[in-house]
Amino acid sequence: MNAKNFITAAMLAVSVFGLTSCLGGMLEPKEDQTVFYMMRPTAEKSAVQKRISVNMMPITIPQYMARNNIVMLAQNGTVEISEFDRWAEAPQGGFERTLLENLSRNGIDAFSYPAVSRGAPNLKIYVYDCIATFGGNFLFKGRWQLDSADAAKSVSGDFVLEKPCGASYADFVKDVDAALAALSSDIAKTISKNTTTK
């Protein structure tokens, strides 16, 4: 082998070794930094004389929550979609599951559509906003409506909860849990006094 061929072979060997080292580093298993959060019912159980049945229709949520990644507002008003902080389930499903349990604790037997109770009024919940800014405010806003089975009567209410937000995603999740508990309590108190549910 002449000197030119030797140098070429040596350079090729070094290149292959370097490429193998790079690929080896890239293919090594990386620690998964993803953190999954779950909404939890936190409403206090209340003693009721008579339980009320309602059919909870699918909850309407903002389109920016139609993903598992948690969405926040930045201080400058732009939206931040977290890569590693995510909901453990679809947010709509989390809302419905948590509200069902919270309502139950408040004396409401809520049936989730399509497993409805014949003759029970239909509860519709529209969430317009559920978002926060770290170190800023948490906003939970929307409307609910209860229609009698024959749609002849209805009762509705708006809800707005705005409060300071903490500095972590865990703080935000706690705020969501508290907001859902407050909403459940408000709905239960209102419909339990309404004649359409008797």
PDB file of C-alpha atoms in Angstrom:
ATOM      1  CA  MET A   1       0.000   0.000   0.000  1.00  0.00           C
ATOM      2  CA  ASN A   2       1.508   3.298  -1.003  1.00  0.00           C
ATOM      3  CA  ALA A   3       1.548   6.356   1.256  1.00  0.00           C
ATOM      4  CA  LYS A   4      -1.411   8.009  -0.479  1.00  0.00           C
ATOM      5  CA  ASN A   5      -3.647   4.974  -0.058  1.00  0.00           C
ATOM      6  CA  PHE A   6      -2.516   4.563   3.541  1.00  0.00           C
ATOM      7  CA  ILE A   7      -3.443   8.157   4.398  1.00  0.00           C
ATOM      8  CA  THR A   8      -6.819   7.773   2.691  1.00  0.00           C
ATOM      9  CA  ALA A   9      -7.551   4.562   4.603  1.00  0.00           C
ATOM     10  CA  ALA A  10      -6.472   6.160   7.877  1.00  0.00           C
ATOM     11  CA  MET A  11      -8.738   9.171   7.304  1.00  0.00           C
ATOM     12  CA  LEU A  12     -11.630   6.883   6.428  1.00  0.00           C
ATOM     13  CA  ALA A  13     -11.102   4.872   9.606  1.00  0.00           C
ATOM     14  CA  VAL A  14     -11.058   8.022  11.734  1.00  0.00           C
ATOM     15  CA  SER A  15     -14.261   9.271  10.065  1.00  0.00           C
ATOM     16  CA  VAL A  16     -16.035   5.958  10.627  1.00  0.00           C
ATOM     17  CA  PHE A  17     -14.913   5.902  14.260  1.00  0.00           C
ATOM     18  CA  GLY A  18     -16.152   9.466  14.784  1.00  0.00           C
ATOM     19  CA  LEU A  19     -19.498   8.741  13.116  1.00  0.00           C
ATOM     20  CA  THR A  20     -19.934   5.583  15.195  1.00  0.00           C
ATOM     21  CA  SER A  21     -19.225   7.535  18.387  1.00  0.00           C
ATOM     22  CA  CYS A  22     -21.780  10.208  17.467  1.00  0.00           C
ATOM     23  CA  LEU A  23     -24.445   7.659  16.592  1.00  0.00           C
ATOM     24  CA  GLY A  24     -23.733   5.759  19.770  1.00  0.00           C
ATOM     25  CA  GLY A  25     -24.340   8.898  21.829  1.00  0.00           C
ATOM     26  CA  MET A  26     -27.541   9.651  19.951  1.00  0.00           C
ATOM     27  CA  LEU A  27     -28.876   6.135  20.381  1.00  0.00           C
ATOM     28  CA  GLU A  28     -28.235   5.934  24.114  1.00  0.00           C
ATOM     29  CA  PRO A  29     -31.471   5.906  26.139  1.00  0.00           C
ATOM     30  CA  LYS A  30     -32.425   9.344  27.470  1.00  0.00           C
ATOM     31  CA  GLU A  31     -34.277  10.022  30.701  1.00  0.00           C
ATOM     32  CA  ASP A  32     -37.925  10.863  29.995  1.00  0.00           C
ATOM     33  CA  GLN A  33     -38.585  14.304  31.486  1.00  0.00           C
ATOM     34  CA  THR A  34     -42.331  14.190  30.843  1.00  0.00           C
ATOM     35  CA  VAL A  35     -44.548  14.811  33.884  1.00  0.00           C
ATOM     36  CA  PHE A  36     -48.201  13.762  33.697  1.00  0.00           C
ATOM     37  CA  TYR A  37     -50.886  15.516  35.768  1.00  0.00           C
ATOM     38  CA  MET A  38     -54.388  14.353  36.617  1.00  0.00           C
ATOM     39  CA  MET A  39     -57.406  16.400  37.658  1.00  0.00           C
ATOM     40  CA  ARG A  40     -58.786  15.267  41.011  1.00  0.00           C
ATOM     41  CA  PRO A  41     -62.164  15.862  42.722  1.00  0.00           C
ATOM     42  CA  THR A  42     -61.740  18.011  45.817  1.00  0.00           C
ATOM     43  CA  ALA A  43     -65.323  19.045  46.696  1.00  0.00           C
ATOM     44  CA  GLU A  44     -66.336  18.461  50.289  1.00  0.00           C
ATOM     45  CA  LYS A  45     -69.102  15.907  50.809  1.00  0.00           C
ATOM     46  CA  SER A  46     -72.374  17.543  51.852  1.00  0.00           C
ATOM     47  CA  ALA A  47     -75.318  15.960  53.647  1.00  0.00           C
ATOM     48  CA  VAL A  48     -78.449  16.173  51.504  1.00  0.00           C
ATOM     49  CA  GLN A  49     -82.005  15.077  52.264  1.00  0.00           C
ATOM     50  CA  LYS A  50     -82.860  14.201  48.698  1.00  0.00           C
ATOM     51  CA  ARG A  51     -80.465  13.436  45.865  1.00  0.00           C
ATOM     52  CA  ILE A  52     -81.148  14.861  42.404  1.00  0.00           C
ATOM     53  CA  SER A  53     -80.410  13.209  39.069  1.00  0.00           C
ATOM     54  CA  VAL A  54     -79.094  15.055  36.027  1.00  0.00           C
ATOM     55  CA  ASN A  55     -77.677  14.021  32.676  1.00  0.00           C
ATOM     56  CA  MET A  56     -74.334  15.697  32.016  1.00  0.00           C
ATOM     57  CA  MET A  57     -73.838  16.364  28.344  1.00  0.00           C
ATOM     58  CA  PRO A  58     -70.328  16.437  26.800  1.00  0.00           C
ATOM     59  CA  ILE A  59     -68.492  19.479  28.121  1.00  0.00           C
ATOM     60  CA  THR A  60     -67.375  22.135  25.660  1.00  0.00           C
ATOM     61  CA  ILE A  61     -63.801  23.300  26.263  1.00  0.00           C
ATOM     62  CA  PRO A  62     -61.532  25.859  24.544  1.00  0.00           C
ATOM     63  CA  GLN A  63     -59.775  24.602  21.433  1.00  0.00           C
ATOM     64  CA  TYR A  64     -56.393  25.408  22.946  1.00  0.00           C
ATOM     65  CA  MET A  65     -57.106  22.626  25.472  1.00  0.00           C
ATOM     66  CA  ALA A  66     -57.789  20.038  22.772  1.00  0.00           C
ATOM     67  CA  ARG A  67     -54.359  18.503  23.426  1.00  0.00           C
ATOM     68  CA  ASN A  68     -52.592  16.740  26.281  1.00  0.00           C
ATOM     69  CA  ASN A  69     -49.827  19.342  26.506  1.00  0.00           C
ATOM     70  CA  ILE A  70     -50.610  21.931  29.187  1.00  0.00           C
ATOM     71  CA  VAL A  71     -51.094  25.402  27.716  1.00  0.00           C
ATOM     72  CA  MET A  72     -50.168  28.572  29.610  1.00  0.00           C
ATOM     73  CA  LEU A  73     -50.039  32.290  28.869  1.00  0.00           C
ATOM     74  CA  ALA A  74     -46.680  34.039  28.891  1.00  0.00           C
ATOM     75  CA  GLN A  75     -46.226  37.456  30.506  1.00  0.00           C
ATOM     76  CA  ASN A  76     -46.234  39.065  27.047  1.00  0.00           C
ATOM     77  CA  GLY A  77     -49.563  37.490  26.139  1.00  0.00           C
ATOM     78  CA  THR A  78     -48.228  34.767  23.855  1.00  0.00           C
ATOM     79  CA  VAL A  79     -49.169  31.122  24.363  1.00  0.00           C
ATOM     80  CA  GLU A  80     -46.722  28.559  25.749  1.00  0.00           C
ATOM     81  CA  ILE A  81     -47.337  24.868  25.004  1.00  0.00           C
ATOM     82  CA  SER A  82     -45.321  22.718  27.392  1.00  0.00           C
ATOM     83  CA  GLU A  83     -43.349  19.884  25.853  1.00  0.00           C
ATOM     84  CA  PHE A  84     -42.873  17.920  29.058  1.00  0.00           C
ATOM     85  CA  ASP A  85     -45.848  18.869  31.297  1.00  0.00           C
ATOM     86  CA  ARG A  86     -48.982  17.117  30.110  1.00  0.00           C
ATOM     87  CA  TRP A  87     -52.417  15.949  31.188  1.00  0.00           C
ATOM     88  CA  ALA A  88     -52.623  12.205  31.806  1.00  0.00           C
ATOM     89  CA  GLU A  89     -55.912  12.123  29.887  1.00  0.00           C
ATOM     90  CA  ALA A  90     -57.735  14.304  27.389  1.00  0.00           C
ATOM     91  CA  PRO A  91     -58.696  17.528  29.270  1.00  0.00           C
ATOM     92  CA  GLN A  92     -62.362  17.185  28.278  1.00  0.00           C
ATOM     93  CA  GLY A  93     -62.456  13.710  29.825  1.00  0.00           C
ATOM     94  CA  GLY A  94     -60.678  14.997  32.917  1.00  0.00           C
ATOM     95  CA  PHE A  95     -63.221  17.785  33.349  1.00  0.00           C
ATOM     96  CA  GLU A  96     -66.152  15.391  32.987  1.00  0.00           C
ATOM     97  CA  ARG A  97     -64.749  12.734  35.325  1.00  0.00           C
ATOM     98  CA  THR A  98     -63.872  15.277  38.015  1.00  0.00           C
ATOM     99  CA  LEU A  99     -67.169  17.153  37.768  1.00  0.00           C
ATOM    100  CA  LEU A 100     -69.155  13.903  38.000  1.00  0.00           C
ATOM    101  CA  GLU A 101     -67.460  13.011  41.279  1.00  0.00           C
ATOM    102  CA  ASN A 102     -67.671  16.552  42.651  1.00  0.00           C
ATOM    103  CA  LEU A 103     -71.387  16.749  41.830  1.00  0.00           C
ATOM    104  CA  SER A 104     -71.947  13.396  43.500  1.00  0.00           C
ATOM    105  CA  ARG A 105     -70.326  14.697  46.670  1.00  0.00           C
ATOM    106  CA  ASN A 106     -72.759  17.622  46.520  1.00  0.00           C
ATOM    107  CA  GLY A 107     -75.868  15.426  46.312  1.00  0.00           C
ATOM    108  CA  ILE A 108     -76.238  15.289  42.529  1.00  0.00           C
ATOM    109  CA  ASP A 109     -76.394  11.933  40.756  1.00  0.00           C
ATOM    110  CA  ALA A 110     -74.887  12.962  37.434  1.00  0.00           C
ATOM    111  CA  PHE A 111     -75.013  10.544  34.522  1.00  0.00           C
ATOM    112  CA  SER A 112     -72.481  11.055  31.756  1.00  0.00           C
ATOM    113  CA  TYR A 113     -73.861  11.064  28.201  1.00  0.00           C
ATOM    114  CA  PRO A 114     -74.693   8.704  26.514  1.00  0.00           C
ATOM    115  CA  ALA A 115     -75.467   6.749  29.731  1.00  0.00           C
ATOM    116  CA  VAL A 116     -78.382   9.014  30.633  1.00  0.00           C
ATOM    117  CA  SER A 117     -81.213   8.753  33.142  1.00  0.00           C
ATOM    118  CA  ARG A 118     -84.631   8.891  31.492  1.00  0.00           C
ATOM    119  CA  GLY A 119     -86.610  11.956  32.526  1.00  0.00           C
ATOM    120  CA  ALA A 120     -83.684  13.711  34.230  1.00  0.00           C
ATOM    121  CA  PRO A 121     -82.760  17.268  33.190  1.00  0.00           C
ATOM    122  CA  ASN A 122     -79.774  17.800  30.921  1.00  0.00           C
ATOM    123  CA  LEU A 123     -76.761  19.712  32.245  1.00  0.00           C
ATOM    124  CA  LYS A 124     -74.609  21.528  29.686  1.00  0.00           C
ATOM    125  CA  ILE A 125     -71.305  23.132  30.645  1.00  0.00           C
ATOM    126  CA  TYR A 126     -69.336  25.490  28.411  1.00  0.00           C
ATOM    127  CA  VAL A 127     -65.800  26.347  29.505  1.00  0.00           C
ATOM    128  CA  TYR A 128     -64.631  29.493  27.713  1.00  0.00           C
ATOM    129  CA  ASP A 129     -61.251  29.842  29.421  1.00  0.00           C
ATOM    130  CA  CYS A 130     -59.063  27.729  31.694  1.00  0.00           C
ATOM    131  CA  ILE A 131     -55.589  29.221  31.550  1.00  0.00           C
ATOM    132  CA  ALA A 132     -53.010  30.979  33.677  1.00  0.00           C
ATOM    133  CA  THR A 133     -49.751  32.906  33.697  1.00  0.00           C
ATOM    134  CA  PHE A 134     -47.022  31.821  36.084  1.00  0.00           C
ATOM    135  CA  GLY A 135     -46.735  34.533  38.694  1.00  0.00           C
ATOM    136  CA  GLY A 136     -49.832  36.166  37.208  1.00  0.00           C
ATOM    137  CA  ASN A 137     -53.494  35.169  37.294  1.00  0.00           C
ATOM    138  CA  PHE A 138     -55.454  31.965  36.844  1.00  0.00           C
ATOM    139  CA  LEU A 139     -58.713  32.361  34.886  1.00  0.00           C
ATOM    140  CA  PHE A 140     -61.598  29.893  34.785  1.00  0.00           C
ATOM    141  CA  LYS A 141     -64.645  31.194  32.943  1.00  0.00           C
ATOM    142  CA  GLY A 142     -67.762  29.812  31.300  1.00  0.00           C
ATOM    143  CA  ARG A 143     -71.452  29.084  31.535  1.00  0.00           C
ATOM    144  CA  TRP A 144     -73.704  26.185  32.510  1.00  0.00           C
ATOM    145  CA  GLN A 145     -77.323  25.450  31.660  1.00  0.00           C
ATOM    146  CA  LEU A 146     -79.829  22.927  32.962  1.00  0.00           C
ATOM    147  CA  ASP A 147     -82.726  22.042  30.645  1.00  0.00           C
ATOM    148  CA  SER A 148     -85.734  19.986  31.713  1.00  0.00           C
ATOM    149  CA  ALA A 149     -86.194  16.670  29.933  1.00  0.00           C
ATOM    150  CA  ASP A 150     -88.845  18.163  27.663  1.00  0.00           C
ATOM    151  CA  ALA A 151     -86.774  21.369  27.184  1.00  0.00           C
ATOM    152  CA  ALA A 152     -89.738  23.410  28.439  1.00  0.00           C
ATOM    153  CA  LYS A 153     -87.817  24.946  31.330  1.00  0.00           C
ATOM    154  CA  SER A 154     -84.203  25.819  31.946  1.00  0.00           C
ATOM    155  CA  VAL A 155     -81.967  27.472  34.500  1.00  0.00           C
ATOM    156  CA  SER A 156     -78.460  28.727  33.807  1.00  0.00           C
ATOM    157  CA  GLY A 157     -75.573  30.548  35.362  1.00  0.00           C
ATOM    158  CA  ASP A 158     -72.232  32.103  34.495  1.00  0.00           C
ATOM    159  CA  PHE A 159     -69.036  31.324  36.361  1.00  0.00           C
ATOM    160  CA  VAL A 160     -65.838  33.329  36.611  1.00  0.00           C
ATOM    161  CA  LEU A 161     -62.943  32.517  38.891  1.00  0.00           C
ATOM    162  CA  GLU A 162     -59.829  34.663  38.737  1.00  0.00           C
ATOM    163  CA  LYS A 163     -57.064  34.354  41.289  1.00  0.00           C
ATOM    164  CA  PRO A 164     -53.273  34.607  41.576  1.00  0.00           C
ATOM    165  CA  CYS A 165     -51.407  31.686  40.009  1.00  0.00           C
ATOM    166  CA  GLY A 166     -48.346  30.022  41.491  1.00  0.00           C
ATOM    167  CA  ALA A 167     -45.031  29.420  39.781  1.00  0.00           C
ATOM    168  CA  SER A 168     -45.360  25.760  38.716  1.00  0.00           C
ATOM    169  CA  TYR A 169     -47.511  23.459  36.637  1.00  0.00           C
ATOM    170  CA  ALA A 170     -48.486  21.636  39.839  1.00  0.00           C
ATOM    171  CA  ASP A 171     -49.884  24.957  41.159  1.00  0.00           C
ATOM    172  CA  PHE A 172     -51.901  25.378  37.968  1.00  0.00           C
ATOM    173  CA  VAL A 173     -53.366  21.868  38.281  1.00  0.00           C
ATOM    174  CA  LYS A 174     -54.379  22.591  41.893  1.00  0.00           C
ATOM    175  CA  ASP A 175     -56.139  25.746  40.683  1.00  0.00           C
ATOM    176  CA  VAL A 176     -58.036  23.715  38.067  1.00  0.00           C
ATOM    177  CA  ASP A 177     -59.116  21.208  40.736  1.00  0.00           C
ATOM    178  CA  ALA A 178     -60.315  24.013  43.028  1.00  0.00           C
ATOM    179  CA  ALA A 179     -62.184  25.708  40.167  1.00  0.00           C
ATOM    180  CA  LEU A 180     -64.029  22.497  39.260  1.00  0.00           C
ATOM    181  CA  ALA A 181     -64.961  21.950  42.911  1.00  0.00           C
ATOM    182  CA  ALA A 182     -66.329  25.501  43.194  1.00  0.00           C
ATOM    183  CA  LEU A 183     -68.280  25.112  39.939  1.00  0.00           C
ATOM    184  CA  SER A 184     -69.803  21.822  41.109  1.00  0.00           C
ATOM    185  CA  SER A 185     -70.876  23.365  44.408  1.00  0.00           C
ATOM    186  CA  ASP A 186     -72.440  26.363  42.668  1.00  0.00           C
ATOM    187  CA  ILE A 187     -74.359  24.169  40.213  1.00  0.00           C
ATOM    188  CA  ALA A 188     -75.575  21.825  42.951  1.00  0.00           C
ATOM    189  CA  LYS A 189     -76.813  24.659  45.160  1.00  0.00           C
ATOM    190  CA  THR A 190     -78.629  26.352  42.293  1.00  0.00           C
ATOM    191  CA  ILE A 191     -80.366  23.338  40.769  1.00  0.00           C
ATOM    192  CA  SER A 192     -81.301  21.866  44.148  1.00  0.00           C
ATOM    193  CA  LYS A 193     -83.430  24.962  44.798  1.00  0.00           C
ATOM    194  CA  ASN A 194     -84.920  25.031  41.314  1.00  0.00           C
ATOM    195  CA  THR A 195     -88.383  23.609  40.728  1.00  0.00           C
ATOM    196  CA  THR A 196     -87.382  22.024  37.406  1.00  0.00           C
ATOM    197  CA  THR A 197     -85.436  19.352  39.294  1.00  0.00           C
ATOM    198  CA  LYS A 198     -88.287  18.282  41.579  1.00  0.00           C
TER     199      LYS A 198
END
